[in-house]
Amino acid sequence: MFNRLHRMTALIMLMSLLGVILAACGGGGTGGTGGTGGTGGTTASTAPGGEGTTGGAASAAGTTGGGAGTATTATAGTTGGGAGTATTATAGTTGGGAGTATTATAGTTGGGAGTATTATAGTTGGGAGTATTATAGTTGGAAGGQTAAAECPATAQGQQITMWSPLTGPDGDEMTGLANQFSQDNPQGIRVQHVAQPQYLEKLNTAAAGGALPDMTVIRTYDMPEMAVRNVLKPMSDEALSIIGAGSGEEFPPEAWQAGEFRGQRYMIPLDVHPLVLYYNRDMFQQAGITMPTDRPMTREEFDAAVQALNKNGVAGVAIGTGFGGATLFQTLVRQNGGTLVNEEGTEATYNSEEGVQALTYLRDLKQANTPQVSGTGDPEVKVFQQQRAAMVMHGPWHLSDMQKLPFVGYAQLPQFGPEFSVWGNSHQLTLATDDPAKQAAAACWIGWLSQNSVQWAKAGQVPARQSAREGGQLESVMPPVALFAAQAEAVEFLPQVPGIEAALWAQAFGPAVDAVLLGQQQDVGAALDSAAQKSNQLLQQNAQRYQQ
Amino acid sequence: MATVSVPVERTSSRPAGSKLISRIVLYTVLVLIGLFFVLPLVWMFTTAVKPFVETLQITWIPQEPTLQNFRDIFNDPSIPVLRWFLNSLGLATAFTLSVLVLDSLAGYAYARIEFPGRNALFGLLLATLVMPGIMFLVPNFITIARLNWLNTYQGVMAPGLAGVFGVFFMRQFFQGIPKELEEAAYIDGASVWTTFFRVSLPLAKGALATLAIITFLTSWNDFLWPLLIMNVRERQTLPVGLATIQGQYTFDYGKLMAGAAVTAIPVLILYTLLQRYIVQSVAMSGLKG
């Protein structure tokens, strides 16, 4: 019996092995609007240019502009796009590029002109003349043959950059695609090789021991301080920072930006923010006659009423899980109630407050009334929702690609349960593991480019950290639900960057306590949080000694 | 199945009716135990051919079977599954050959050849078994890095070319072979080599098969070491590669099980081919793989 089964299954599998070779199909392009570009260094005029006239701009997303001349792609400018021979002019509010600019990105007023090849992120102007890269000028680039702001220096020429990341699965493929695109397009001949690593912290640690670190990595926010203390990650040099052109983080959610700094030095540039979101069953909402607000979060009253109306016939109003799901909702609710998790120095846990007790009590009652049995790893609450046994679930945006396979799923912001609007979230950040100046410079060129083009990263379901990528309607064209989630990017609060803080608060302290309360194993909510906080304080103190400066 | 009939024979003195009942009971129990082991495999294969929506439910028979999961894995140019498969197969085969040769030679030496310090050396060797393998991870990694063998197949292979367990296992086996057989060969004028190859080794076929299976499986399933050594996607092994196609926080069970099926097939084939040796050697040595 065994033999036959094995042979049969082997045969089936071999047949399927043989039967599969298909071509991949390309993604759809984004159209855009051209417009009148900046005229050499000064602020761009808001002159005419009609809705993608000659420029071959496809679908026009801008309000006034269109492309003129030989512009091939001009995207999402409110007034401007590219003119002349500009090939790509993206996201300018007034101007794009003109002349022979090849890429003019994200200028609020101007882009590049003349022979500028890349003019990026100027608020008023880009570069002109023979500038090859004009980055991040707040008032203007340069004109007439001068180079603008910081640019990719000669030392970065031809560097090979290896980047590791924990971004396995479809996210990693998006990142590899971006890395390949940059490698092809950048005029300095920098090559970026991206490798997604499962168990990447172990990999980083072992590689550090063997002196075989990559040049840079993507890292989750709270993994940075420990890695920095152990010299796995290196601070970004002033040169690298000026190449990246992120200034002092005006374009990023302040807390996500702040999290990139450790002991007075900048280690990370935010790539994305991933907040909790609300998935709901549109069919069930329709049948119950409930409308989900689209322009704001649900209020607590609306949410409670919806849960009550939907919680019938063996369907739960909302699926509440334990583990990750329970703990992130707990954190969200504590902050929405006006409480905090830890003091500002990151030395003392504060979640065992009245706000904390209220938060956990509410969450427990919600779970007990809806999905008391749902617990364990592998996000069973999400599965319950996907099986249409629950009308709502609150979880991470990374389920987006799976959810999109299910026609009944609707997307919304997380409800506002308390007086404040706060959402649990985390962030992937870009960081360097090399301190070689040339490598840092080359990596910085890539980081700057990636940050500028991070709207593409939304395809992976993550909210781009950079404001210019979140605004101007680009997200709607790349990944509509992410545009909705993006409204929450600024509502994500981060913990102070102290080594080991997340584990000291969560995994080893309130995590188990929240689970015990949610599952009804511990009745006294206050006592559960108090003993967890005690444990946290002990761990924070130990960490402070272990990682002292 | 042949070994199972032994207890049945013992009941032959009883009346025919009770013999039938005991047979029914026996086979019921055996079928239940069999199901216990086979159901996870069945679930793996059925889930692998389910469309995404169906993977959310626990059902045994797919409503709309599809090969989409396999297509997703094999068609995506960023997922070189066949290459990973060949890497794994090549490495596991090479490991197995090297372990068989080195461990049987070493085991024979420890069992039969007298040399000064033999027992002390063997004790030292055994002592390394006590230490958890994870302890050697970083030192081994540093060695490989210094040799500039990162991202190479020899880098993956070097630390596992011979195994202490295998040496121990083969030594025990060779010690169990009656010495007289070898002495008879010596009297006929055979050298140590001839005795080893013509007399001892053929007797150890069962043990070698067991060792081969264990080694092949260990290498085939090994995750951490190849993960640490290989940073080039094309050179990764199947378990590592398949881990990279799962999301950071999400599991697509259909794809996961399609990958698991691809990983399991060679093992199932190997097991089917070597089944007789495995059963024999387990019976002989009392060891389970």
mmCIF file of N, CA, C and O in Angstrom, chain A residues 166-212:
data_model
loop_
_atom_site.group_PDB
_atom_site.id
_atom_site.type_symbol
_atom_site.label_atom_id
_atom_site.label_comp_id
_atom_site.label_asym_id
_atom_site.label_seq_id
_atom_site.Cartn_x
_atom_site.Cartn_y
_atom_site.Cartn_z
ATOM 1 N N PRO A 166 15.062 40.892 5.231
ATOM 2 C CA PRO A 166 14.172 39.820 5.681
ATOM 3 C C PRO A 166 12.959 39.695 4.769
ATOM 4 O O PRO A 166 12.014 39.004 5.099
ATOM 5 N N LEU A 167 12.989 40.375 3.619
ATOM 6 C CA LEU A 167 11.818 40.461 2.758
ATOM 7 C C LEU A 167 11.698 39.238 1.862
ATOM 8 O O LEU A 167 11.977 39.298 0.670
ATOM 9 N N THR A 168 11.286 38.123 2.436
ATOM 10 C CA THR A 168 11.094 36.937 1.613
ATOM 11 C C THR A 168 9.728 37.014 0.949
ATOM 12 O O THR A 168 8.925 37.871 1.269
ATOM 13 N N GLY A 169 9.470 36.103 0.040
ATOM 14 C CA GLY A 169 8.169 36.057 -0.626
ATOM 15 C C GLY A 169 8.003 37.169 -1.642
ATOM 16 O O GLY A 169 8.982 37.717 -2.136
ATOM 17 N N PRO A 170 6.745 37.502 -1.945
ATOM 18 C CA PRO A 170 6.476 38.483 -3.000
ATOM 19 C C PRO A 170 7.121 39.851 -2.724
ATOM 20 O O PRO A 170 7.562 40.523 -3.655
ATOM 21 N N ASP A 171 7.207 40.256 -1.453
ATOM 22 C CA ASP A 171 7.854 41.535 -1.121
ATOM 23 C C ASP A 171 9.274 41.568 -1.657
ATOM 24 O O ASP A 171 9.743 42.554 -2.208
ATOM 25 N N GLY A 172 9.965 40.447 -1.447
ATOM 26 C CA GLY A 172 11.356 40.362 -1.860
ATOM 27 C C GLY A 172 11.502 40.477 -3.368
ATOM 28 O O GLY A 172 12.453 41.091 -3.863
ATOM 29 N N ASP A 173 10.532 39.913 -4.095
ATOM 30 C CA ASP A 173 10.594 40.001 -5.557
ATOM 31 C C ASP A 173 10.444 41.446 -6.011
ATOM 32 O O ASP A 173 11.111 41.885 -6.953
ATOM 33 N N GLU A 174 9.544 42.194 -5.328
ATOM 34 C CA GLU A 174 9.398 43.615 -5.652
ATOM 35 C C GLU A 174 10.716 44.349 -5.429
ATOM 36 O O GLU A 174 11.145 45.162 -6.240
ATOM 37 N N MET A 175 11.335 44.042 -4.278
ATOM 38 C CA MET A 175 12.592 44.723 -3.941
ATOM 39 C C MET A 175 13.679 44.368 -4.941
ATOM 40 O O MET A 175 14.444 45.240 -5.380
ATOM 41 N N THR A 176 13.766 43.102 -5.317
ATOM 42 C CA THR A 176 14.756 42.688 -6.309
ATOM 43 C C THR A 176 14.506 43.421 -7.623
ATOM 44 O O THR A 176 15.447 43.872 -8.283
ATOM 45 N N GLY A 177 13.220 43.558 -7.987
ATOM 46 C CA GLY A 177 12.877 44.284 -9.206
ATOM 47 C C GLY A 177 13.362 45.719 -9.155
ATOM 48 O O GLY A 177 13.941 46.230 -10.131
ATOM 49 N N LEU A 178 13.153 46.376 -8.013
ATOM 50 C CA LEU A 178 13.603 47.767 -7.868
ATOM 51 C C LEU A 178 15.122 47.856 -7.945
ATOM 52 O O LEU A 178 15.678 48.763 -8.578
ATOM 53 N N ALA A 179 15.795 46.905 -7.290
ATOM 54 C CA ALA A 179 17.257 46.900 -7.307
ATOM 55 C C ALA A 179 17.781 46.729 -8.734
ATOM 56 O O ALA A 179 18.737 47.395 -9.145
ATOM 57 N N ASN A 180 17.132 45.851 -9.478
ATOM 58 C CA ASN A 180 17.552 45.638 -10.862
ATOM 59 C C ASN A 180 17.321 46.883 -11.711
ATOM 60 O O ASN A 180 18.148 47.239 -12.550
ATOM 61 N N GLN A 181 16.173 47.517 -11.459
ATOM 62 C CA GLN A 181 15.854 48.726 -12.218
ATOM 63 C C GLN A 181 16.900 49.814 -11.952
ATOM 64 O O GLN A 181 17.410 50.445 -12.874
ATOM 65 N N PHE A 182 17.233 49.993 -10.676
ATOM 66 C CA PHE A 182 18.246 50.991 -10.334
ATOM 67 C C PHE A 182 19.588 50.643 -10.973
ATOM 68 O O PHE A 182 20.266 51.493 -11.547
ATOM 69 N N SER A 183 19.953 49.361 -10.871
ATOM 70 C CA SER A 183 21.241 48.932 -11.424
ATOM 71 C C SER A 183 21.332 49.227 -12.911
ATOM 72 O O SER A 183 22.394 49.588 -13.423
ATOM 73 N N GLN A 184 20.207 49.075 -13.603
ATOM 74 C CA GLN A 184 20.200 49.320 -15.040
ATOM 75 C C GLN A 184 20.259 50.798 -15.365
ATOM 76 O O GLN A 184 20.923 51.224 -16.290
ATOM 77 N N ASP A 185 19.492 51.579 -14.579
ATOM 78 C CA ASP A 185 19.253 52.970 -14.963
ATOM 79 C C ASP A 185 20.297 53.954 -14.470
ATOM 80 O O ASP A 185 20.460 55.012 -15.051
ATOM 81 N N ASN A 186 20.960 53.661 -13.357
ATOM 82 C CA ASN A 186 21.799 54.720 -12.798
ATOM 83 C C ASN A 186 23.038 54.952 -13.660
ATOM 84 O O ASN A 186 23.687 54.004 -14.103
ATOM 85 N N PRO A 187 23.328 56.228 -13.906
ATOM 86 C CA PRO A 187 24.419 56.550 -14.828
ATOM 87 C C PRO A 187 25.806 56.264 -14.243
ATOM 88 O O PRO A 187 26.797 56.270 -14.966
ATOM 89 N N GLN A 188 25.876 55.980 -12.947
ATOM 90 C CA GLN A 188 27.185 55.747 -12.332
ATOM 91 C C GLN A 188 27.616 54.285 -12.424
ATOM 92 O O GLN A 188 28.696 53.923 -11.954
ATOM 93 N N GLY A 189 26.742 53.448 -12.958
ATOM 94 C CA GLY A 189 27.116 52.036 -13.083
ATOM 95 C C GLY A 189 27.167 51.288 -11.768
ATOM 96 O O GLY A 189 27.875 50.294 -11.638
ATOM 97 N N ILE A 190 26.412 51.763 -10.790
ATOM 98 C CA ILE A 190 26.340 51.052 -9.513
ATOM 99 C C ILE A 190 25.441 49.828 -9.694
ATOM 100 O O ILE A 190 24.395 49.915 -10.310
ATOM 101 N N ARG A 191 25.905 48.705 -9.165
ATOM 102 C CA ARG A 191 25.101 47.486 -9.257
ATOM 103 C C ARG A 191 24.634 47.094 -7.864
ATOM 104 O O ARG A 191 25.454 46.978 -6.951
ATOM 105 N N VAL A 192 23.342 46.867 -7.715
ATOM 106 C CA VAL A 192 22.810 46.446 -6.421
ATOM 107 C C VAL A 192 22.280 45.033 -6.538
ATOM 108 O O VAL A 192 21.484 44.726 -7.420
ATOM 109 N N GLN A 193 22.771 44.171 -5.664
ATOM 110 C CA GLN A 193 22.260 42.799 -5.643
ATOM 111 C C GLN A 193 21.494 42.581 -4.353
ATOM 112 O O GLN A 193 22.039 42.728 -3.251
ATOM 113 N N HIS A 194 20.212 42.270 -4.489
ATOM 114 C CA HIS A 194 19.371 42.075 -3.305
ATOM 115 C C HIS A 194 19.165 40.585 -3.042
ATOM 116 O O HIS A 194 18.830 39.831 -3.947
ATOM 117 N N VAL A 195 19.389 40.157 -1.806
ATOM 118 C CA VAL A 195 19.131 38.766 -1.433
ATOM 119 C C VAL A 195 18.221 38.743 -0.216
ATOM 120 O O VAL A 195 18.559 39.287 0.838
ATOM 121 N N ALA A 196 17.051 38.143 -0.388
ATOM 122 C CA ALA A 196 16.128 37.996 0.740
ATOM 123 C C ALA A 196 16.554 36.796 1.569
ATOM 124 O O ALA A 196 16.822 35.740 1.034
ATOM 125 N N GLN A 197 16.656 36.989 2.867
ATOM 126 C CA GLN A 197 17.174 35.938 3.729
ATOM 127 C C GLN A 197 16.138 35.527 4.760
ATOM 128 O O GLN A 197 15.728 36.345 5.571
ATOM 129 N N PRO A 198 15.748 34.257 4.781
ATOM 130 C CA PRO A 198 14.955 33.804 5.910
ATOM 131 C C PRO A 198 15.873 33.775 7.139
ATOM 132 O O PRO A 198 17.082 33.579 6.979
ATOM 133 N N GLN A 199 15.357 33.981 8.296
ATOM 134 C CA GLN A 199 16.159 34.007 9.537
ATOM 135 C C GLN A 199 17.331 34.960 9.420
ATOM 136 O O GLN A 199 18.464 34.613 9.707
ATOM 137 N N TYR A 200 17.033 36.177 9.004
ATOM 138 C CA TYR A 200 18.117 37.048 8.606
ATOM 139 C C TYR A 200 18.929 37.587 9.777
ATOM 140 O O TYR A 200 20.084 37.921 9.632
ATOM 141 N N LEU A 201 18.329 37.642 10.991
ATOM 142 C CA LEU A 201 19.122 38.109 12.136
ATOM 143 C C LEU A 201 20.248 37.126 12.430
ATOM 144 O O LEU A 201 21.383 37.526 12.679
ATOM 145 N N GLU A 202 19.919 35.830 12.366
ATOM 146 C CA GLU A 202 20.963 34.820 12.566
ATOM 147 C C GLU A 202 22.033 34.947 11.496
ATOM 148 O O GLU A 202 23.219 34.831 11.763
ATOM 149 N N LYS A 203 21.568 35.165 10.275
ATOM 150 C CA LYS A 203 22.523 35.309 9.175
ATOM 151 C C LYS A 203 23.433 36.493 9.396
ATOM 152 O O LYS A 203 24.645 36.417 9.219
ATOM 153 N N LEU A 204 22.818 37.624 9.792
ATOM 154 C CA LEU A 204 23.625 38.829 10.008
ATOM 155 C C LEU A 204 24.648 38.600 11.111
ATOM 156 O O LEU A 204 25.817 38.967 10.976
ATOM 157 N N ASN A 205 24.193 37.980 12.206
ATOM 158 C CA ASN A 205 25.093 37.754 13.329
ATOM 159 C C ASN A 205 26.257 36.849 12.960
ATOM 160 O O ASN A 205 27.408 37.133 13.282
ATOM 161 N N THR A 206 25.940 35.755 12.268
ATOM 162 C CA THR A 206 27.005 34.827 11.880
ATOM 163 C C THR A 206 27.947 35.490 10.886
ATOM 164 O O THR A 206 29.166 35.361 10.992
ATOM 165 N N ALA A 207 27.350 36.213 9.937
ATOM 166 C CA ALA A 207 28.181 36.879 8.937
ATOM 167 C C ALA A 207 29.096 37.899 9.604
ATOM 168 O O ALA A 207 30.259 38.054 9.213
ATOM 169 N N ALA A 208 28.585 38.567 10.621
ATOM 170 C CA ALA A 208 29.408 39.549 11.328
ATOM 171 C C ALA A 208 30.585 38.858 12.000
ATOM 172 O O ALA A 208 31.721 39.339 11.954
ATOM 173 N N ALA A 209 30.315 37.694 12.603
ATOM 174 C CA ALA A 209 31.381 36.943 13.263
ATOM 175 C C ALA A 209 32.445 36.516 12.263
ATOM 176 O O ALA A 209 33.632 36.491 12.571
ATOM 177 N N GLY A 210 32.019 36.168 11.055
ATOM 178 C CA GLY A 210 32.961 35.688 10.047
ATOM 179 C C GLY A 210 33.487 36.797 9.152
ATOM 180 O O GLY A 210 34.172 36.514 8.175
ATOM 181 N N GLY A 211 33.145 38.034 9.458
ATOM 182 C CA GLY A 211 33.607 39.147 8.633
ATOM 183 C C GLY A 211 33.074 39.094 7.224
ATOM 184 O O GLY A 211 33.751 39.467 6.277
ATOM 185 N N ALA A 212 31.853 38.597 7.074
ATOM 186 C CA ALA A 212 31.301 38.451 5.729
ATOM 187 C C ALA A 212 29.966 39.178 5.601
ATOM 188 O O ALA A 212 29.020 38.658 5.034
#
